[in-house]
PDB file of C-alpha atoms in Angstrom:
ATOM      1  CA  UNK A  23      32.250 -14.115  45.572  1.00 37.00           C
ATOM      2  CA  UNK A  24      32.255 -10.341  45.529  1.00 39.00           C
ATOM      3  CA  UNK A  25      30.413  -8.634  48.337  1.00 37.00           C
ATOM      4  CA  UNK A  26      29.161  -5.101  48.338  1.00 39.00           C
ATOM      5  CA  UNK A  27      29.642  -3.270  51.586  1.00 41.00           C
ATOM      6  CA  UNK A  28      27.045  -0.726  52.731  1.00 40.00           C
ATOM      7  CA  UNK A  29      26.956   2.759  51.270  1.00 39.00           C
ATOM      8  CA  UNK A  30      29.837   3.819  53.522  1.00 40.00           C
ATOM      9  CA  UNK A  31      32.239   2.414  50.930  1.00 42.00           C
ATOM     10  CA  UNK A  32      30.622   3.901  47.827  1.00 41.00           C
ATOM     11  CA  UNK A  33      33.326   5.417  45.607  1.00 43.00           C
ATOM     12  CA  UNK A  34      33.817   9.135  46.130  1.00 43.00           C
ATOM     13  CA  UNK A  35      35.809  11.771  44.228  1.00 47.00           C
ATOM     14  CA  UNK A  36      39.454  10.809  44.435  1.00 52.00           C
ATOM     15  CA  UNK A  37      42.193  13.209  45.475  1.00 52.00           C
ATOM     16  CA  UNK A  38      45.493  11.935  44.126  1.00 57.00           C
ATOM     17  CA  UNK A  39      47.586  14.614  45.845  1.00 71.00           C
ATOM     18  CA  UNK A  40      50.078  12.897  48.137  1.00 78.00           C
ATOM     19  CA  UNK A  41      53.388  14.151  49.504  1.00 82.00           C
ATOM     20  CA  UNK A  42      56.473  12.455  48.018  1.00 80.00           C
ATOM     21  CA  UNK A  43      58.708  10.421  50.303  1.00 82.00           C
ATOM     22  CA  UNK A  44      61.719  12.522  51.445  1.00 81.00           C
ATOM     23  CA  UNK A  45      63.950   9.446  51.102  1.00 85.00           C
ATOM     24  CA  UNK A  46      62.685   8.584  47.643  1.00 90.00           C
ATOM     25  CA  UNK A  47      61.860   5.048  48.777  1.00 95.00           C
ATOM     26  CA  UNK A  48      58.403   3.573  48.131  1.00 96.00           C
ATOM     27  CA  UNK A  49      56.251   3.723  51.250  1.00 97.00           C
ATOM     28  CA  UNK A  50      54.383   0.516  52.066  1.00 98.00           C
ATOM     29  CA  UNK A  51      51.381   0.777  54.394  1.00 98.00           C
ATOM     30  CA  UNK A  52      49.585  -1.969  56.307  1.00 98.00           C
ATOM     31  CA  UNK A  53      46.094  -1.305  57.670  1.00 98.00           C
ATOM     32  CA  UNK A  54      44.520  -3.708  60.161  1.00 98.00           C
ATOM     33  CA  UNK A  55      42.538  -4.019  63.371  1.00 98.00           C
ATOM     34  CA  UNK A  56      44.441  -7.238  64.110  1.00 97.00           C
ATOM     35  CA  UNK A  57      47.933  -5.950  64.879  1.00 98.00           C
ATOM     36  CA  UNK A  58      47.730  -7.800  68.174  1.00 96.00           C
ATOM     37  CA  UNK A  59      47.451 -11.399  69.370  1.00 91.00           C
ATOM     38  CA  UNK A  60      45.565 -12.646  66.334  1.00 91.00           C
ATOM     39  CA  UNK A  61      46.044 -15.093  63.477  1.00 89.00           C
ATOM     40  CA  UNK A  62      46.760 -12.211  61.074  1.00 94.00           C
ATOM     41  CA  UNK A  63      49.802 -11.112  63.063  1.00 94.00           C
ATOM     42  CA  UNK A  64      51.053 -14.686  63.106  1.00 92.00           C
ATOM     43  CA  UNK A  65      51.520 -14.440  59.343  1.00 94.00           C
ATOM     44  CA  UNK A  66      52.280 -10.726  59.095  1.00 96.00           C
ATOM     45  CA  UNK A  67      55.079 -10.389  61.644  1.00 96.00           C
ATOM     46  CA  UNK A  68      57.723 -12.329  59.654  1.00 94.00           C
ATOM     47  CA  UNK A  69      57.002 -10.141  56.624  1.00 95.00           C
ATOM     48  CA  UNK A  70      57.305  -6.915  58.620  1.00 97.00           C
ATOM     49  CA  UNK A  71      60.591  -8.133  60.070  1.00 96.00           C
ATOM     50  CA  UNK A  72      62.191  -9.072  56.767  1.00 95.00           C
ATOM     51  CA  UNK A  73      61.052  -6.335  54.394  1.00 96.00           C
ATOM     52  CA  UNK A  74      64.188  -4.691  53.012  1.00 97.00           C
ATOM     53  CA  UNK A  75      64.425  -1.294  54.700  1.00 96.00           C
ATOM     54  CA  UNK A  76      67.071  -0.269  52.183  1.00 96.00           C
ATOM     55  CA  UNK A  77      64.368  -0.423  49.507  1.00 97.00           C
ATOM     56  CA  UNK A  78      61.136   0.407  51.360  1.00 97.00           C
ATOM     57  CA  UNK A  79      59.708   2.462  54.178  1.00 97.00           C
ATOM     58  CA  UNK A  80      57.080   0.603  56.234  1.00 98.00           C
ATOM     59  CA  UNK A  81      54.064   2.242  57.880  1.00 98.00           C
ATOM     60  CA  UNK A  82      51.451   0.462  60.031  1.00 98.00           C
ATOM     61  CA  UNK A  83      47.971   1.866  60.634  1.00 98.00           C
ATOM     62  CA  UNK A  84      46.726   0.059  63.741  1.00 98.00           C
ATOM     63  CA  UNK A  85      42.947   0.290  64.054  1.00 98.00           C
ATOM     64  CA  UNK A  86      42.490  -2.126  66.950  1.00 97.00           C
ATOM     65  CA  UNK A  87      40.916  -0.696  70.089  1.00 94.00           C
ATOM     66  CA  UNK A  88      43.345  -2.373  72.486  1.00 93.00           C
ATOM     67  CA  UNK A  89      47.017  -3.300  72.213  1.00 96.00           C
ATOM     68  CA  UNK A  90      48.841  -6.239  73.771  1.00 95.00           C
ATOM     69  CA  UNK A  91      52.335  -7.731  73.889  1.00 94.00           C
ATOM     70  CA  UNK A  92      52.187  -8.587  70.176  1.00 95.00           C
ATOM     71  CA  UNK A  93      51.298  -4.980  69.336  1.00 97.00           C
ATOM     72  CA  UNK A  94      54.249  -3.747  71.359  1.00 97.00           C
ATOM     73  CA  UNK A  95      56.578  -6.224  69.673  1.00 96.00           C
ATOM     74  CA  UNK A  96      55.449  -5.023  66.247  1.00 97.00           C
ATOM     75  CA  UNK A  97      55.876  -1.382  67.251  1.00 97.00           C
ATOM     76  CA  UNK A  98      59.532  -2.035  68.113  1.00 97.00           C
ATOM     77  CA  UNK A  99      60.288  -3.032  64.522  1.00 98.00           C
ATOM     78  CA  UNK A 100      61.849  -0.406  62.208  1.00 97.00           C
ATOM     79  CA  UNK A 101      58.566   1.065  61.015  1.00 98.00           C
ATOM     80  CA  UNK A 102      56.166   3.951  61.600  1.00 98.00           C
ATOM     81  CA  UNK A 103      53.139   3.188  63.777  1.00 98.00           C
ATOM     82  CA  UNK A 104      49.879   5.143  63.667  1.00 98.00           C
ATOM     83  CA  UNK A 105      47.019   4.237  66.053  1.00 98.00           C
ATOM     84  CA  UNK A 106      43.793   5.025  64.197  1.00 98.00           C
ATOM     85  CA  UNK A 107      40.907   3.317  65.998  1.00 97.00           C
ATOM     86  CA  UNK A 108      39.639   6.721  67.123  1.00 97.00           C
ATOM     87  CA  UNK A 109      39.499   8.121  63.572  1.00 98.00           C
ATOM     88  CA  UNK A 110      36.418   7.984  61.368  1.00 97.00           C
ATOM     89  CA  UNK A 111      36.783   6.834  57.775  1.00 97.00           C
ATOM     90  CA  UNK A 112      37.305  10.334  56.408  1.00 97.00           C
ATOM     91  CA  UNK A 113      40.015  11.224  58.914  1.00 98.00           C
ATOM     92  CA  UNK A 114      41.722   7.868  58.430  1.00 98.00           C
ATOM     93  CA  UNK A 115      41.780   8.410  54.672  1.00 98.00           C
ATOM     94  CA  UNK A 116      43.324  11.847  55.243  1.00 97.00           C
ATOM     95  CA  UNK A 117      45.995  10.329  57.514  1.00 97.00           C
ATOM     96  CA  UNK A 118      46.903   7.660  54.957  1.00 98.00           C
ATOM     97  CA  UNK A 119      47.070  10.259  52.190  1.00 97.00           C
ATOM     98  CA  UNK A 120      49.206  12.609  54.289  1.00 96.00           C
ATOM     99  CA  UNK A 121      51.701   9.792  54.862  1.00 96.00           C
ATOM    100  CA  UNK A 122      52.289   9.476  51.121  1.00 96.00           C
ATOM    101  CA  UNK A 123      51.568   5.759  50.960  1.00 97.00           C
ATOM    102  CA  UNK A 124      52.470   4.275  47.581  1.00 97.00           C
ATOM    103  CA  UNK A 125      51.036   0.813  48.244  1.00 97.00           C
ATOM    104  CA  UNK A 126      48.524   0.110  51.000  1.00 98.00           C
ATOM    105  CA  UNK A 127      47.718  -3.441  52.083  1.00 98.00           C
ATOM    106  CA  UNK A 128      44.463  -3.769  54.005  1.00 98.00           C
ATOM    107  CA  UNK A 129      44.304  -6.937  56.086  1.00 98.00           C
ATOM    108  CA  UNK A 130      40.657  -7.143  57.210  1.00 97.00           C
ATOM    109  CA  UNK A 131      38.394  -7.409  54.191  1.00 96.00           C
ATOM    110  CA  UNK A 132      34.860  -7.971  55.537  1.00 95.00           C
ATOM    111  CA  UNK A 133      35.935  -9.077  59.010  1.00 94.00           C
ATOM    112  CA  UNK A 134      35.434  -7.422  62.371  1.00 92.00           C
ATOM    113  CA  UNK A 135      37.139  -4.060  62.612  1.00 96.00           C
ATOM    114  CA  UNK A 136      37.295  -3.501  58.853  1.00 97.00           C
ATOM    115  CA  UNK A 137      38.153   0.003  57.616  1.00 97.00           C
ATOM    116  CA  UNK A 138      37.228  -0.468  53.975  1.00 97.00           C
ATOM    117  CA  UNK A 139      35.234   2.747  54.116  1.00 97.00           C
ATOM    118  CA  UNK A 140      38.471   4.721  54.423  1.00 98.00           C
ATOM    119  CA  UNK A 141      39.755   3.245  51.164  1.00 98.00           C
ATOM    120  CA  UNK A 142      36.783   4.305  49.036  1.00 96.00           C
ATOM    121  CA  UNK A 143      38.482   7.621  48.163  1.00 95.00           C
ATOM    122  CA  UNK A 144      41.767   5.859  47.286  1.00 97.00           C
ATOM    123  CA  UNK A 145      44.068   7.531  49.822  1.00 97.00           C
ATOM    124  CA  UNK A 146      46.990   5.382  48.596  1.00 97.00           C
ATOM    125  CA  UNK A 147      48.302   5.128  45.042  1.00 96.00           C
ATOM    126  CA  UNK A 148      47.796   1.344  44.875  1.00 97.00           C
ATOM    127  CA  UNK A 149      45.470  -0.526  47.254  1.00 97.00           C
ATOM    128  CA  UNK A 150      45.656  -4.248  47.925  1.00 97.00           C
ATOM    129  CA  UNK A 151      43.609  -6.670  50.034  1.00 97.00           C
ATOM    130  CA  UNK A 152      45.338  -9.631  51.666  1.00 97.00           C
ATOM    131  CA  UNK A 153      45.384 -12.183  54.442  1.00 95.00           C
ATOM    132  CA  UNK A 154      42.346 -11.582  56.641  1.00 94.00           C
ATOM    133  CA  UNK A 155      39.680 -12.232  53.984  1.00 93.00           C
ATOM    134  CA  UNK A 156      40.235 -14.549  50.999  1.00 87.00           C
ATOM    135  CA  UNK A 157      37.481 -13.173  48.732  1.00 88.00           C
ATOM    136  CA  UNK A 158      36.779 -10.014  46.794  1.00 91.00           C
ATOM    137  CA  UNK A 159      35.630  -7.091  48.902  1.00 94.00           C
ATOM    138  CA  UNK A 160      33.408  -5.555  46.218  1.00 93.00           C
ATOM    139  CA  UNK A 161      35.210  -2.222  46.591  1.00 95.00           C
ATOM    140  CA  UNK A 162      36.201  -0.775  43.170  1.00 95.00           C
ATOM    141  CA  UNK A 163      39.185   1.090  44.621  1.00 96.00           C
ATOM    142  CA  UNK A 164      40.885  -2.145  45.700  1.00 96.00           C
ATOM    143  CA  UNK A 165      43.257  -2.873  42.822  1.00 96.00           C
ATOM    144  CA  UNK A 166      44.562  -6.328  43.701  1.00 95.00           C
ATOM    145  CA  UNK A 167      44.170  -9.315  45.987  1.00 94.00           C
ATOM    146  CA  UNK A 168      47.271 -11.195  47.076  1.00 94.00           C
ATOM    147  CA  UNK A 169      46.591 -14.918  46.912  1.00 92.00           C
ATOM    148  CA  UNK A 170      47.991 -18.202  45.638  1.00 91.00           C
ATOM    149  CA  UNK A 171      46.876 -21.060  43.429  1.00 89.00           C
ATOM    150  CA  UNK A 172      45.902 -23.203  46.441  1.00 87.00           C
ATOM    151  CA  UNK A 173      43.428 -20.659  47.808  1.00 85.00           C
ATOM    152  CA  UNK A 174      42.050 -19.654  44.426  1.00 84.00           C
ATOM    153  CA  UNK A 175      41.433 -23.258  43.401  1.00 81.00           C
ATOM    154  CA  UNK A 176      38.802 -23.654  46.125  1.00 60.00           C
ATOM    155  CA  UNK A 177      37.446 -20.123  46.332  1.00 58.00           C
ATOM    156  CA  UNK A 178      34.847 -20.294  43.587  1.00 58.00           C
ATOM    157  CA  UNK A 179      36.465 -17.230  41.992  1.00 57.00           C
ATOM    158  CA  UNK A 180      37.976 -17.496  38.541  1.00 55.00           C
ATOM    159  CA  UNK A 181      41.164 -15.455  38.862  1.00 50.00           C
ATOM    160  CA  UNK A 182      41.968 -16.175  35.196  1.00 51.00           C
ATOM    161  CA  UNK A 183      38.687 -14.687  33.925  1.00 51.00           C
ATOM    162  CA  UNK A 184      39.396 -11.327  32.206  1.00 47.00           C
ATOM    163  CA  UNK A 185      35.726 -10.411  32.514  1.00 47.00           C
ATOM    164  CA  UNK A 186      36.062 -10.074  36.282  1.00 55.00           C
ATOM    165  CA  UNK A 187      37.043  -6.449  35.712  1.00 58.00           C
ATOM    166  CA  UNK A 188      40.087  -4.370  36.469  1.00 63.00           C
ATOM    167  CA  UNK A 189      39.595  -4.136  40.229  1.00 76.00           C
ATOM    168  CA  UNK A 190      40.655  -6.747  42.758  1.00 91.00           C
ATOM    169  CA  UNK A 191      42.668  -8.776  40.291  1.00 91.00           C
ATOM    170  CA  UNK A 192      44.327 -11.746  41.954  1.00 90.00           C
ATOM    171  CA  UNK A 193      48.117 -11.671  42.161  1.00 92.00           C
ATOM    172  CA  UNK A 194      49.299 -15.210  42.841  1.00 92.00           C
ATOM    173  CA  UNK A 195      52.343 -15.631  45.050  1.00 90.00           C
ATOM    174  CA  UNK A 196      54.835 -18.372  44.288  1.00 86.00           C
ATOM    175  CA  UNK A 197      53.931 -21.653  45.987  1.00 85.00           C
ATOM    176  CA  UNK A 198      52.115 -20.180  49.003  1.00 89.00           C
ATOM    177  CA  UNK A 199      51.161 -16.708  50.240  1.00 90.00           C
ATOM    178  CA  UNK A 200      51.605 -17.521  53.929  1.00 88.00           C
ATOM    179  CA  UNK A 201      54.719 -17.415  56.095  1.00 83.00           C
ATOM    180  CA  UNK A 202      53.671 -18.842  59.442  1.00 80.00           C
ATOM    181  CA  UNK A 203      55.402 -18.156  62.742  1.00 83.00           C
ATOM    182  CA  UNK A 204      54.406 -20.387  65.684  1.00 83.00           C
ATOM    183  CA  UNK A 205      53.297 -18.702  68.897  1.00 78.00           C
ATOM    184  CA  UNK A 206      56.068 -17.893  71.353  1.00 77.00           C
ATOM    185  CA  UNK A 207      54.513 -20.228  73.929  1.00 77.00           C
ATOM    186  CA  UNK A 208      54.325 -23.162  71.507  1.00 80.00           C
ATOM    187  CA  UNK A 209      56.306 -26.207  72.689  1.00 84.00           C
ATOM    188  CA  UNK A 210      59.332 -27.539  70.858  1.00 87.00           C
ATOM    189  CA  UNK A 211      58.688 -29.983  68.046  1.00 87.00           C
ATOM    190  CA  UNK A 212      58.661 -33.501  69.507  1.00 88.00           C
ATOM    191  CA  UNK A 213      58.672 -36.995  67.973  1.00 90.00           C
ATOM    192  CA  UNK A 214      55.422 -37.857  66.237  1.00 88.00           C
ATOM    193  CA  UNK A 215      53.140 -39.530  68.835  1.00 84.00           C
ATOM    194  CA  UNK A 216      51.333 -41.481  66.103  1.00 83.00           C
ATOM    195  CA  UNK A 217      54.525 -43.496  65.580  1.00 86.00           C
ATOM    196  CA  UNK A 218      54.076 -45.115  68.997  1.00 86.00           C
ATOM    197  CA  UNK A 219      50.304 -45.116  69.507  1.00 82.00           C
ATOM    198  CA  UNK A 220      47.365 -45.468  67.140  1.00 81.00           C
ATOM    199  CA  UNK A 221      45.461 -42.406  66.086  1.00 82.00           C
ATOM    200  CA  UNK A 222      46.118 -38.878  64.908  1.00 86.00           C
ATOM    201  CA  UNK A 223      45.634 -35.618  66.786  1.00 85.00           C
ATOM    202  CA  UNK A 224      43.717 -33.094  64.709  1.00 86.00           C
ATOM    203  CA  UNK A 225      43.318 -29.493  65.794  1.00 84.00           C
ATOM    204  CA  UNK A 226      41.435 -26.268  65.122  1.00 82.00           C
ATOM    205  CA  UNK A 227      42.088 -22.779  66.502  1.00 77.00           C
ATOM    206  CA  UNK A 228      39.349 -20.595  65.128  1.00 75.00           C
ATOM    207  CA  UNK A 229      36.103 -18.947  66.184  1.00 75.00           C
ATOM    208  CA  UNK A 230      33.463 -20.865  68.112  1.00 75.00           C
ATOM    209  CA  UNK A 231      30.747 -19.264  65.981  1.00 76.00           C
ATOM    210  CA  UNK A 232      32.021 -21.335  63.051  1.00 78.00           C
ATOM    211  CA  UNK A 233      31.235 -24.566  64.904  1.00 77.00           C
ATOM    212  CA  UNK A 234      28.107 -25.437  62.935  1.00 82.00           C
ATOM    213  CA  UNK A 235      26.303 -28.769  62.866  1.00 83.00           C
ATOM    214  CA  UNK A 236      27.697 -29.407  59.394  1.00 87.00           C
ATOM    215  CA  UNK A 237      31.273 -28.825  60.559  1.00 85.00           C
ATOM    216  CA  UNK A 238      30.860 -31.042  63.627  1.00 82.00           C
ATOM    217  CA  UNK A 239      29.281 -33.782  61.505  1.00 85.00           C
ATOM    218  CA  UNK A 240      32.235 -33.684  59.118  1.00 87.00           C
ATOM    219  CA  UNK A 241      34.754 -33.771  61.956  1.00 84.00           C
ATOM    220  CA  UNK A 242      32.877 -36.649  63.569  1.00 84.00           C
ATOM    221  CA  UNK A 243      33.094 -38.682  60.367  1.00 86.00           C
ATOM    222  CA  UNK A 244      36.795 -37.891  60.152  1.00 86.00           C
ATOM    223  CA  UNK A 245      37.441 -39.100  63.696  1.00 83.00           C
ATOM    224  CA  UNK A 246      35.348 -42.226  63.281  1.00 85.00           C
ATOM    225  CA  UNK A 247      37.374 -43.123  60.206  1.00 86.00           C
ATOM    226  CA  UNK A 248      40.580 -42.915  62.275  1.00 84.00           C
ATOM    227  CA  UNK A 249      39.869 -44.834  65.491  1.00 80.00           C
ATOM    228  CA  UNK A 250      41.987 -43.732  68.397  1.00 82.00           C
ATOM    229  CA  UNK A 251      42.293 -40.210  67.038  1.00 84.00           C
ATOM    230  CA  UNK A 252      41.319 -37.031  68.817  1.00 83.00           C
ATOM    231  CA  UNK A 253      40.436 -33.478  67.914  1.00 83.00           C
ATOM    232  CA  UNK A 254      41.541 -30.519  70.026  1.00 81.00           C
ATOM    233  CA  UNK A 255      39.520 -27.339  69.638  1.00 77.00           C
ATOM    234  CA  UNK A 256      41.031 -24.141  70.985  1.00 76.00           C
ATOM    235  CA  UNK A 257      38.836 -21.059  71.105  1.00 71.00           C
ATOM    236  CA  UNK A 258      38.957 -17.889  73.166  1.00 67.00           C
ATOM    237  CA  UNK A 259      35.217 -18.247  73.863  1.00 64.00           C
ATOM    238  CA  UNK A 260      35.939 -21.398  75.878  1.00 64.00           C
ATOM    239  CA  UNK A 261      37.041 -19.188  78.740  1.00 64.00           C
ATOM    240  CA  UNK A 262      33.318 -18.969  79.483  1.00 65.00           C
ATOM    241  CA  UNK A 263      32.118 -22.476  80.441  1.00 63.00           C
ATOM    242  CA  UNK A 264      28.452 -21.524  80.149  1.00 64.00           C
ATOM    243  CA  UNK A 265      28.766 -20.116  76.652  1.00 61.00           C
ATOM    244  CA  UNK A 266      30.906 -23.049  75.608  1.00 62.00           C
ATOM    245  CA  UNK A 267      28.388 -25.578  76.943  1.00 63.00           C
ATOM    246  CA  UNK A 268      25.549 -23.811  75.160  1.00 62.00           C
ATOM    247  CA  UNK A 269      27.432 -23.801  71.859  1.00 61.00           C
ATOM    248  CA  UNK A 270      28.355 -27.446  72.253  1.00 60.00           C
ATOM    249  CA  UNK A 271      24.760 -28.365  72.978  1.00 62.00           C
ATOM    250  CA  UNK A 272      23.645 -26.852  69.676  1.00 58.00           C
ATOM    251  CA  UNK A 273      26.167 -28.930  67.709  1.00 58.00           C
ATOM    252  CA  UNK A 274      26.869 -32.225  69.529  1.00 62.00           C
ATOM    253  CA  UNK A 275      29.419 -34.641  68.056  1.00 62.00           C
ATOM    254  CA  UNK A 276      28.134 -37.748  66.325  1.00 63.00           C
ATOM    255  CA  UNK A 277      29.475 -41.037  67.635  1.00 64.00           C
ATOM    256  CA  UNK A 278      32.374 -39.344  69.441  1.00 64.00           C
ATOM    257  CA  UNK A 279      32.632 -38.369  73.056  1.00 62.00           C
ATOM    258  CA  UNK A 280      33.481 -34.996  74.503  1.00 56.00           C
ATOM    259  CA  UNK A 281      36.550 -35.339  76.673  1.00 51.00           C
ATOM    260  CA  UNK A 282      35.653 -32.243  78.610  1.00 39.00           C
ATOM    261  CA  UNK A 283      36.957 -28.761  78.364  1.00 37.00           C
ATOM    262  CA  UNK A 284      39.784 -27.113  80.244  1.00 38.00           C
ATOM    263  CA  UNK A 285      41.818 -23.934  80.025  1.00 36.00           C
ATOM    264  CA  UNK A 286      45.165 -24.499  78.402  1.00 41.00           C
ATOM    265  CA  UNK A 287      48.311 -23.842  80.435  1.00 34.00           C
ATOM    266  CA  UNK A 288      50.239 -22.957  77.271  1.00 38.00           C
ATOM    267  CA  UNK A 289      47.797 -20.288  76.157  1.00 47.00           C
ATOM    268  CA  UNK A 290      46.040 -18.835  79.211  1.00 41.00           C
ATOM    269  CA  UNK A 291      43.638 -16.794  77.087  1.00 45.00           C
ATOM    270  CA  UNK A 292      42.338 -19.803  75.200  1.00 46.00           C
ATOM    271  CA  UNK A 293      40.146 -22.704  76.274  1.00 48.00           C
ATOM    272  CA  UNK A 294      40.603 -26.225  74.949  1.00 48.00           C
ATOM    273  CA  UNK A 295      38.083 -28.917  74.129  1.00 50.00           C
ATOM    274  CA  UNK A 296      38.893 -32.481  73.240  1.00 54.00           C
ATOM    275  CA  UNK A 297      36.972 -34.994  71.151  1.00 54.00           C
ATOM    276  CA  UNK A 298      38.036 -38.606  70.956  1.00 56.00           C
ATOM    277  CA  UNK A 299      36.701 -41.652  69.161  1.00 57.00           C
ATOM    278  CA  UNK A 300      35.022 -44.326  71.276  1.00 52.00           C
ATOM    279  CA  UNK A 301      36.534 -47.600  72.527  1.00 45.00           C
ATOM    280  CA  UNK A 302      40.124 -46.560  71.885  1.00 45.00           C
ATOM    281  CA  UNK A 303      40.014 -43.206  73.664  1.00 42.00           C
ATOM    282  CA  UNK A 304      42.783 -42.424  76.143  1.00 39.00           C
ATOM    283  CA  UNK A 305      41.932 -41.729  79.766  1.00 38.00           C
ATOM    284  CA  UNK A 306      41.116 -38.051  80.114  1.00 35.00           C
ATOM    285  CA  UNK A 307      40.490 -36.162  83.372  1.00 34.00           C
ATOM    286  CA  UNK A 308      37.063 -34.777  84.114  1.00 34.00           C
ATOM    287  CA  UNK A 309      36.457 -31.137  83.121  1.00 33.00           C
ATOM    288  CA  UNK A 310      38.365 -28.718  85.277  1.00 33.00           C
ATOM    289  CA  UNK A 311      39.011 -25.034  85.366  1.00 30.00           C
ATOM    290  CA  UNK A 312      42.552 -23.754  85.692  1.00 27.00           C
TER     291      UNK A 312
END
């Protein structure tokens, strides 16, 4: 599933002149607009912490408009940090090139805040796409995609096909490409509730715009096949009760009941919805706002 970005990412003449690293160590760059409280940082932070600084120098290019406590925590790691939201694609490419980046990992793909346009002139020696977007970007100057057999099996992309070309070749990590770190505010692991009461708690923390009728229908069938189960949906958009109600009205659950929405104490920036199956549903308070 290769996608072509607009003309902003059309290949341009490539300048391969880059300053060598004074230390002689390879310089690894990470480019993202999600170096903040975001799912990408949940997976990226353990890697940034444990990269061997005796072997590599680490440079982050932070293109997010605003920083938060996660940004500050990342900045305190032994790495170089370059804010670049204010730079256009040409200036960002010049910055990356001036930093002598040997391998640049871009973490957006075709998601909000992407800076693929800056990579069209190949400012780094090797350019890799990973984490934020599981498909090909369509950009010829992206050399590889980091992935694993689990993702590739369901992606519709044949990573074994030599006719796919020399760009964006999939490099499969052993077992799994993700190293997940729970949120700091996550509770301690407790005994499995399903051992004492019927039903399973399913959950989704994503984007409310992905809550289509097809998705809700599938989730409804899942819940109805596991009576007594519930589904907790946690989205930042649920902070707005009017927007949440409008979205819910477009995609109502089938055969399940909405338990109401509330703002979560554990994650004050996220709202929580609950869906439960009928007849065996636990008692749930009426919708409130914290």
